[in-house]
CSV table of C-alpha atoms in Angstrom, one decimal:
chain,number,residue,atom,x,y,z
A,240,MET,CA,-10.6,-51.5,-48.7
A,241,LYS,CA,-11.1,-54.3,-46.2
A,242,ASN,CA,-11.2,-58.0,-48.0
A,243,PRO,CA,-14.2,-59.4,-49.3
A,244,ASP,CA,-15.7,-62.3,-47.6
A,245,THR,CA,-15.5,-64.6,-50.6
A,246,ASN,CA,-18.2,-66.8,-48.3
A,247,VAL,CA,-20.8,-64.5,-48.8
A,248,GLU,CA,-24.0,-66.2,-50.4
A,249,PHE,CA,-26.7,-64.6,-52.2
A,250,ARG,CA,-30.2,-65.8,-52.2
A,251,ALA,CA,-33.9,-65.1,-52.0
A,252,ALA,CA,-34.7,-64.0,-48.5
A,253,ASN,CA,-37.0,-66.4,-46.6
A,254,PHE,CA,-39.1,-65.5,-43.8
A,255,ALA,CA,-36.4,-66.4,-41.0
A,256,ASP,CA,-34.1,-63.5,-42.8
A,257,LEU,CA,-37.1,-60.9,-42.1
A,258,PRO,CA,-36.0,-59.5,-38.8
A,259,ALA,CA,-32.2,-59.4,-39.9
A,260,VAL,CA,-33.5,-57.4,-43.1
A,261,ILE,CA,-35.3,-54.8,-41.1
A,262,ALA,CA,-32.5,-54.3,-38.9
A,263,LEU,CA,-30.4,-53.9,-41.6
A,264,LEU,CA,-33.2,-51.3,-43.3
A,265,ALA,CA,-33.1,-49.3,-39.8
A,266,ASN,CA,-29.7,-49.4,-39.5
A,267,ASP,CA,-29.2,-46.1,-41.7
A,268,PRO,CA,-29.6,-42.6,-41.0
A,269,LEU,CA,-33.0,-42.2,-43.4
A,270,GLY,CA,-34.1,-46.0,-42.3
A,271,SER,CA,-34.1,-45.1,-38.4
A,272,THR,CA,-36.8,-42.8,-38.6
A,273,ARG,CA,-38.9,-45.3,-40.9
A,274,GLU,CA,-38.5,-48.7,-39.5
A,275,ASP,CA,-39.3,-50.6,-36.2
A,276,MET,CA,-36.9,-52.8,-35.3
A,277,GLY,CA,-39.2,-55.1,-32.9
A,278,PRO,CA,-39.1,-57.4,-31.4
A,279,PRO,CA,-41.8,-58.8,-32.3
A,280,VAL,CA,-41.7,-58.2,-36.1
A,281,ALA,CA,-44.6,-55.5,-36.7
A,282,GLU,CA,-47.5,-56.9,-38.4
A,283,PRO,CA,-47.2,-54.6,-41.5
A,284,TYR,CA,-43.4,-56.2,-42.4
A,285,LEU,CA,-45.4,-59.9,-42.0
A,286,MET,CA,-48.0,-58.6,-44.6
A,287,ALA,CA,-45.6,-56.8,-47.1
A,288,PHE,CA,-43.1,-60.1,-46.9
A,289,LYS,CA,-46.2,-62.4,-47.9
A,290,ALA,CA,-47.0,-59.8,-51.0
A,291,ILE,CA,-44.0,-60.3,-52.0
A,292,GLU,CA,-43.2,-64.2,-51.6
A,293,ALA,CA,-47.0,-64.3,-53.7
A,294,ASP,CA,-45.4,-61.9,-56.5
A,295,ALA,CA,-43.4,-63.8,-58.9
A,296,ASN,CA,-42.2,-60.2,-60.0
A,297,GLN,CA,-40.6,-59.3,-56.8
A,298,LEU,CA,-37.0,-60.6,-55.4
A,299,LEU,CA,-36.1,-59.6,-51.9
A,300,ALA,CA,-32.5,-60.9,-51.7
A,301,VAL,CA,-30.2,-61.3,-48.6
A,302,ALA,CA,-26.5,-61.7,-48.8
A,303,VAL,CA,-25.8,-64.1,-46.4
A,304,THR,CA,-22.6,-65.7,-44.6
A,305,LYS,CA,-21.2,-69.1,-44.1
A,306,ARG,CA,-21.8,-68.6,-40.7
A,307,GLY,CA,-25.6,-67.5,-41.7
A,308,GLU,CA,-25.2,-64.0,-40.7
A,309,VAL,CA,-27.3,-61.7,-43.3
A,310,VAL,CA,-25.1,-58.8,-44.2
A,311,GLY,CA,-26.9,-57.2,-47.2
A,312,THR,CA,-30.5,-56.8,-48.7
A,313,LEU,CA,-31.6,-55.7,-51.7
A,314,GLN,CA,-35.1,-56.2,-53.7
A,315,ILE,CA,-35.4,-56.4,-56.9
A,316,SER,CA,-39.1,-55.5,-58.9
A,317,PHE,CA,-39.1,-57.1,-62.4
A,318,LEU,CA,-41.5,-54.6,-64.2
A,319,PRO,CA,-42.7,-55.4,-67.6
A,320,GLY,CA,-43.6,-52.6,-69.6
A,321,ILE,CA,-45.0,-51.9,-72.9
A,322,SER,CA,-42.8,-48.8,-73.8
A,323,ARG,CA,-38.8,-49.0,-75.1
A,324,MET,CA,-40.6,-51.7,-77.5
A,325,GLY,CA,-42.0,-53.8,-74.4
A,326,SER,CA,-39.2,-53.7,-72.4
A,327,TRP,CA,-38.9,-55.7,-69.1
A,328,ARG,CA,-37.0,-53.5,-66.5
A,329,GLY,CA,-35.2,-54.6,-63.3
A,330,GLN,CA,-35.9,-52.0,-60.3
A,331,ILE,CA,-33.4,-52.1,-57.4
A,332,GLU,CA,-35.1,-50.9,-54.4
A,333,ALA,CA,-34.0,-50.8,-50.2
A,334,VAL,CA,-30.5,-51.4,-50.9
A,335,ARG,CA,-28.4,-52.1,-47.5
A,336,VAL,CA,-24.8,-53.6,-46.7
A,337,ALA,CA,-24.3,-53.9,-43.3
A,338,GLU,CA,-22.1,-51.7,-41.2
A,339,THR,CA,-19.3,-54.4,-40.9
A,340,GLN,CA,-19.0,-55.1,-44.4
A,341,ARG,CA,-18.8,-51.7,-45.8
A,342,ASN,CA,-15.8,-51.0,-48.0
A,343,THR,CA,-15.3,-55.0,-48.8
A,344,GLY,CA,-16.7,-54.8,-52.0
A,345,LEU,CA,-19.4,-56.7,-51.0
A,346,GLY,CA,-21.9,-53.9,-52.5
A,347,GLN,CA,-20.2,-54.4,-55.8
A,348,LYS,CA,-20.8,-58.1,-56.0
A,349,MET,CA,-24.2,-57.9,-54.5
A,350,PHE,CA,-25.2,-55.7,-57.3
A,351,GLU,CA,-23.7,-57.6,-60.0
A,352,TRP,CA,-25.4,-60.6,-58.6
A,353,ALA,CA,-28.7,-58.3,-58.8
A,354,ILE,CA,-27.9,-57.5,-62.3
A,355,LEU,CA,-27.0,-60.9,-63.0
A,356,ARG,CA,-30.9,-61.7,-62.3
A,357,CYS,CA,-32.0,-58.9,-64.2
A,358,ARG,CA,-30.2,-60.0,-67.5
A,359,GLN,CA,-31.7,-63.8,-66.8
A,360,LYS,CA,-35.2,-62.4,-66.2
A,361,GLY,CA,-34.6,-61.0,-69.8
A,362,CYS,CA,-34.9,-57.1,-68.4
A,363,GLN,CA,-33.0,-54.6,-71.2
A,364,LEU,CA,-32.7,-52.1,-68.4
A,365,VAL,CA,-31.6,-51.8,-64.8
A,366,GLN,CA,-33.1,-48.5,-62.6
A,367,LEU,CA,-33.2,-47.4,-59.2
A,368,THR,CA,-33.7,-44.2,-57.8
A,369,THR,CA,-31.4,-42.8,-54.5
A,370,ASP,CA,-32.0,-39.8,-52.5
A,371,ARG,CA,-30.2,-36.6,-53.3
A,372,SER,CA,-28.7,-36.8,-49.5
A,373,ARG,CA,-26.6,-40.1,-50.3
A,374,PRO,CA,-23.1,-39.1,-51.9
A,375,ASP,CA,-21.5,-42.2,-51.4
A,376,ALA,CA,-24.7,-44.1,-53.0
A,377,HIS,CA,-24.0,-41.9,-56.3
A,378,ARG,CA,-20.4,-42.5,-56.6
A,379,PHE,CA,-21.3,-46.1,-56.1
A,380,TYR,CA,-23.9,-46.3,-58.5
A,381,GLU,CA,-21.9,-44.1,-61.1
A,382,ASN,CA,-18.7,-46.9,-60.6
A,383,LEU,CA,-21.1,-49.5,-61.8
A,384,GLY,CA,-22.2,-47.9,-65.0
A,385,PHE,CA,-25.5,-46.1,-63.9
A,386,VAL,CA,-26.0,-43.0,-65.7
A,387,ASP,CA,-28.0,-40.2,-63.5
A,388,SER,CA,-30.4,-39.6,-66.3
A,389,HIS,CA,-33.6,-39.1,-64.5
A,390,MET,CA,-35.1,-37.2,-61.4
A,391,GLY,CA,-37.1,-39.2,-59.0
A,392,TYR,CA,-40.1,-37.6,-57.4
A,393,LYS,CA,-42.0,-39.0,-54.6
A,394,MET,CA,-45.5,-38.2,-52.9
A,395,PRO,CA,-46.3,-39.3,-49.6
A,396,LEU,CA,-50.2,-40.5,-49.5
B,222,MET,CA,-55.5,-23.5,-71.3
B,223,LYS,CA,-58.4,-25.4,-73.8
B,224,ASN,CA,-61.5,-26.8,-72.0
B,225,PRO,CA,-60.8,-30.3,-70.8
B,226,ASP,CA,-63.1,-33.0,-72.2
B,227,THR,CA,-65.0,-34.3,-69.3
B,228,ASN,CA,-66.5,-37.1,-71.2
B,229,VAL,CA,-62.9,-38.8,-70.7
B,230,GLU,CA,-63.2,-42.2,-68.9
B,231,PHE,CA,-60.0,-43.7,-67.3
B,232,ARG,CA,-59.9,-47.7,-67.4
B,233,ALA,CA,-57.6,-50.6,-67.7
B,234,ALA,CA,-56.2,-51.3,-71.2
B,235,ASN,CA,-57.6,-54.0,-73.0
B,236,PHE,CA,-55.8,-55.4,-76.2
B,237,ALA,CA,-57.7,-53.4,-78.7
B,238,ASP,CA,-56.3,-50.3,-76.8
B,239,LEU,CA,-52.6,-51.3,-77.5
B,240,PRO,CA,-51.8,-50.2,-81.1
B,241,ALA,CA,-53.0,-46.5,-79.9
B,242,VAL,CA,-50.8,-46.9,-76.5
B,243,ILE,CA,-47.9,-47.6,-78.8
B,244,ALA,CA,-48.6,-45.0,-80.9
B,245,LEU,CA,-49.2,-42.2,-78.1
B,246,LEU,CA,-45.8,-43.6,-76.8
B,247,ALA,CA,-44.1,-43.1,-80.0
B,248,ASN,CA,-45.3,-39.5,-80.6
B,249,ASP,CA,-42.9,-37.8,-78.3
B,250,PRO,CA,-39.3,-36.8,-78.9
B,251,LEU,CA,-37.6,-39.6,-76.7
B,252,GLY,CA,-40.3,-42.3,-77.4
B,253,SER,CA,-40.3,-41.4,-81.4
B,254,THR,CA,-36.4,-43.0,-80.9
B,255,ARG,CA,-37.5,-45.9,-79.2
B,256,GLU,CA,-40.9,-47.6,-80.9
B,257,ASP,CA,-42.1,-49.2,-83.4
B,258,MET,CA,-45.5,-48.3,-84.3
B,259,GLY,CA,-46.3,-51.0,-87.1
B,260,PRO,CA,-48.8,-52.2,-88.1
B,261,PRO,CA,-48.4,-54.6,-87.3
B,262,VAL,CA,-48.0,-54.7,-83.6
B,263,ALA,CA,-44.5,-55.9,-83.1
B,264,GLU,CA,-44.2,-59.3,-81.2
B,265,PRO,CA,-42.3,-57.6,-78.1
B,266,TYR,CA,-45.6,-55.6,-77.4
B,267,LEU,CA,-47.7,-58.6,-77.8
B,268,MET,CA,-45.8,-60.3,-75.2
B,269,ALA,CA,-45.5,-57.3,-72.7
B,270,PHE,CA,-49.1,-57.0,-72.8
B,271,LYS,CA,-49.9,-60.4,-71.9
B,272,ALA,CA,-47.1,-60.2,-69.2
B,273,ILE,CA,-48.8,-56.8,-67.7
B,274,GLU,CA,-52.2,-58.5,-67.5
B,275,ALA,CA,-51.3,-61.7,-65.8
B,276,ASP,CA,-49.9,-59.4,-63.0
B,277,ALA,CA,-51.9,-58.4,-60.7
B,278,ASN,CA,-49.9,-55.9,-59.6
B,279,GLN,CA,-49.5,-54.2,-62.8
B,280,LEU,CA,-52.1,-51.6,-64.1
B,281,LEU,CA,-51.8,-50.3,-67.8
B,282,ALA,CA,-54.6,-47.5,-67.9
B,283,VAL,CA,-55.5,-45.7,-70.8
B,284,ALA,CA,-57.9,-42.1,-71.3
B,285,VAL,CA,-60.6,-42.7,-73.5
B,286,THR,CA,-63.1,-40.5,-75.1
B,287,LYS,CA,-66.9,-41.0,-75.5
B,288,ARG,CA,-66.0,-41.7,-79.0
B,289,GLY,CA,-63.6,-44.4,-78.1
B,290,GLU,CA,-60.4,-42.3,-78.8
B,291,VAL,CA,-57.5,-43.3,-76.6
B,292,VAL,CA,-56.2,-39.7,-75.5
B,293,GLY,CA,-54.2,-40.9,-72.8
B,294,THR,CA,-52.0,-43.6,-71.3
B,295,LEU,CA,-50.0,-44.3,-68.1
B,296,GLN,CA,-48.8,-47.6,-66.4
B,297,ILE,CA,-49.1,-48.4,-62.5
B,298,SER,CA,-47.1,-50.9,-60.9
B,299,PHE,CA,-48.0,-51.4,-57.6
B,300,LEU,CA,-44.8,-52.5,-55.5
B,301,PRO,CA,-45.2,-54.4,-52.3
B,302,GLY,CA,-41.7,-53.5,-50.0
B,303,ILE,CA,-40.2,-54.1,-46.4
B,304,SER,CA,-39.0,-50.8,-46.2
B,305,ARG,CA,-40.7,-47.8,-44.7
B,306,MET,CA,-42.6,-50.3,-42.6
B,307,GLY,CA,-43.8,-52.8,-45.0
B,308,SER,CA,-45.2,-50.1,-47.5
B,309,TRP,CA,-46.6,-50.4,-50.8
B,310,ARG,CA,-45.7,-48.2,-53.5
B,311,GLY,CA,-47.9,-47.2,-56.5
B,312,GLN,CA,-44.8,-46.1,-59.4
B,313,ILE,CA,-46.0,-44.5,-62.7
B,314,GLU,CA,-44.3,-44.9,-65.6
B,315,ALA,CA,-45.0,-44.2,-69.4
B,316,VAL,CA,-47.1,-41.0,-69.1
B,317,ARG,CA,-48.4,-39.5,-72.3
B,318,VAL,CA,-51.0,-37.3,-73.4
B,319,ALA,CA,-52.5,-37.4,-76.8
B,320,GLU,CA,-51.2,-33.9,-78.8
B,321,THR,CA,-54.5,-32.8,-79.3
B,322,GLN,CA,-55.6,-32.9,-75.6
B,323,ARG,CA,-52.6,-31.3,-74.2
B,324,ASN,CA,-52.8,-28.1,-71.9
B,325,THR,CA,-56.9,-29.1,-71.5
B,326,GLY,CA,-56.2,-30.5,-67.5
B,327,LEU,CA,-56.8,-34.0,-68.7
B,328,GLY,CA,-53.0,-34.8,-67.6
B,329,GLN,CA,-54.2,-33.7,-64.5
B,330,LYS,CA,-57.4,-35.7,-64.1
B,331,MET,CA,-55.2,-38.7,-65.5
B,332,PHE,CA,-53.1,-38.4,-62.4
B,333,GLU,CA,-55.8,-38.0,-59.8
B,334,TRP,CA,-57.4,-41.2,-61.0
B,335,ALA,CA,-54.1,-42.7,-60.9
B,336,ILE,CA,-53.3,-41.3,-57.6
B,337,LEU,CA,-56.7,-42.4,-56.4
B,338,ARG,CA,-56.0,-46.2,-57.4
B,339,CYS,CA,-53.1,-46.2,-55.2
B,340,ARG,CA,-54.3,-45.0,-52.5
B,341,GLN,CA,-57.1,-47.4,-53.2
B,342,LYS,CA,-54.4,-50.3,-53.4
B,343,GLY,CA,-52.9,-49.1,-49.9
B,344,CYS,CA,-50.1,-47.7,-51.0
B,345,GLN,CA,-48.5,-45.0,-48.7
B,346,LEU,CA,-46.4,-43.3,-51.5
B,347,VAL,CA,-46.4,-43.1,-55.0
B,348,GLN,CA,-43.2,-42.4,-57.3
B,349,LEU,CA,-42.1,-41.8,-60.7
B,350,THR,CA,-38.6,-40.7,-62.6
B,351,THR,CA,-38.6,-38.3,-65.3
B,352,ASP,CA,-35.9,-37.8,-68.1
B,353,ARG,CA,-34.1,-34.9,-67.0
B,354,SER,CA,-34.5,-33.2,-71.0
B,355,ARG,CA,-38.4,-33.0,-69.7
B,356,PRO,CA,-38.8,-29.2,-68.1
B,357,ASP,CA,-42.7,-29.3,-68.7
B,358,ALA,CA,-42.9,-32.9,-67.2
B,359,HIS,CA,-41.0,-31.7,-64.2
B,360,ARG,CA,-43.5,-28.4,-63.7
B,361,PHE,CA,-46.4,-30.6,-64.0
B,362,TYR,CA,-45.0,-33.2,-61.4
B,363,GLU,CA,-44.3,-30.2,-59.1
B,364,ASN,CA,-48.0,-28.6,-59.3
B,365,LEU,CA,-49.1,-32.3,-58.5
B,366,GLY,CA,-47.4,-32.0,-55.0
B,367,PHE,CA,-44.4,-34.3,-56.0
B,368,VAL,CA,-41.2,-33.6,-54.6
B,369,ASP,CA,-37.7,-34.0,-56.4
B,370,SER,CA,-35.8,-35.9,-53.5
B,371,HIS,CA,-33.9,-38.8,-55.3
B,372,MET,CA,-32.1,-39.0,-58.3
B,373,GLY,CA,-33.0,-41.6,-61.1
B,374,TYR,CA,-30.4,-43.9,-62.3
B,375,LYS,CA,-30.5,-46.4,-65.1
B,376,MET,CA,-28.2,-48.8,-66.9
B,377,PRO,CA,-29.3,-50.6,-70.4
B,378,LEU,CA,-28.4,-54.4,-70.0
């Protein structure tokens, strides 16, 4: 394991971070077939960014080095619900760490930050799904304390 | 299979439906250990209902017979995101059909309605997770066209 960059800051993404977030999502075996890195930033990404910004229960986050480089991203959706005694859930999606920062502990620090944000919002559960074809991710989540109790179904429309 | 009740209406839940929604969530092997049916309706449920109502991207739905009986419920979370070219996702959670209405086709009709709502919102994907201990649910979702491509991780806080 490399040394983690202790100067990485975690914060909500702003509009200027969007190209870097898209590049992180695209730099991935599954993401590379699904994203359009541009430039320019494709219109659907701009609309999605605006929708996330307009929704107080969405947090698109980035990990940024002191030099201003975006080296990680994830999105938290804070979900109110009736079940489990009216619990809020924090759902984490679209997680990426830059290739240069893998195996440095950055992913773990980013998750610790995200889980803290979920606690601060009053969530009683954190949940995520991960593609069956990502065994490294499974180990990572299990090491963090997540339990693989559910099956994740998807249907494209 | 029993005959479906063709007079069931699907609509957003209103405050008066809340006790019936909680009762449906509680009448379930997993839910029975997690919910408090009251009366009165426990305060956390009231707060959760208000949070759902205040969020334009949450839809708590009920299936209601002509006689006004709530016989089904589910929640749709409409999730904006950057990944997959800025796709919206419709996420379905907390699905229940009343015991009296099981094997009538009501669940399928409720899902067809929910998927239509996701299309109308512009979602390009519908997703859900289901506990591994619910084999009947797995068959139901697979028959609807959902693909079990992901693992669903949870962590209580």
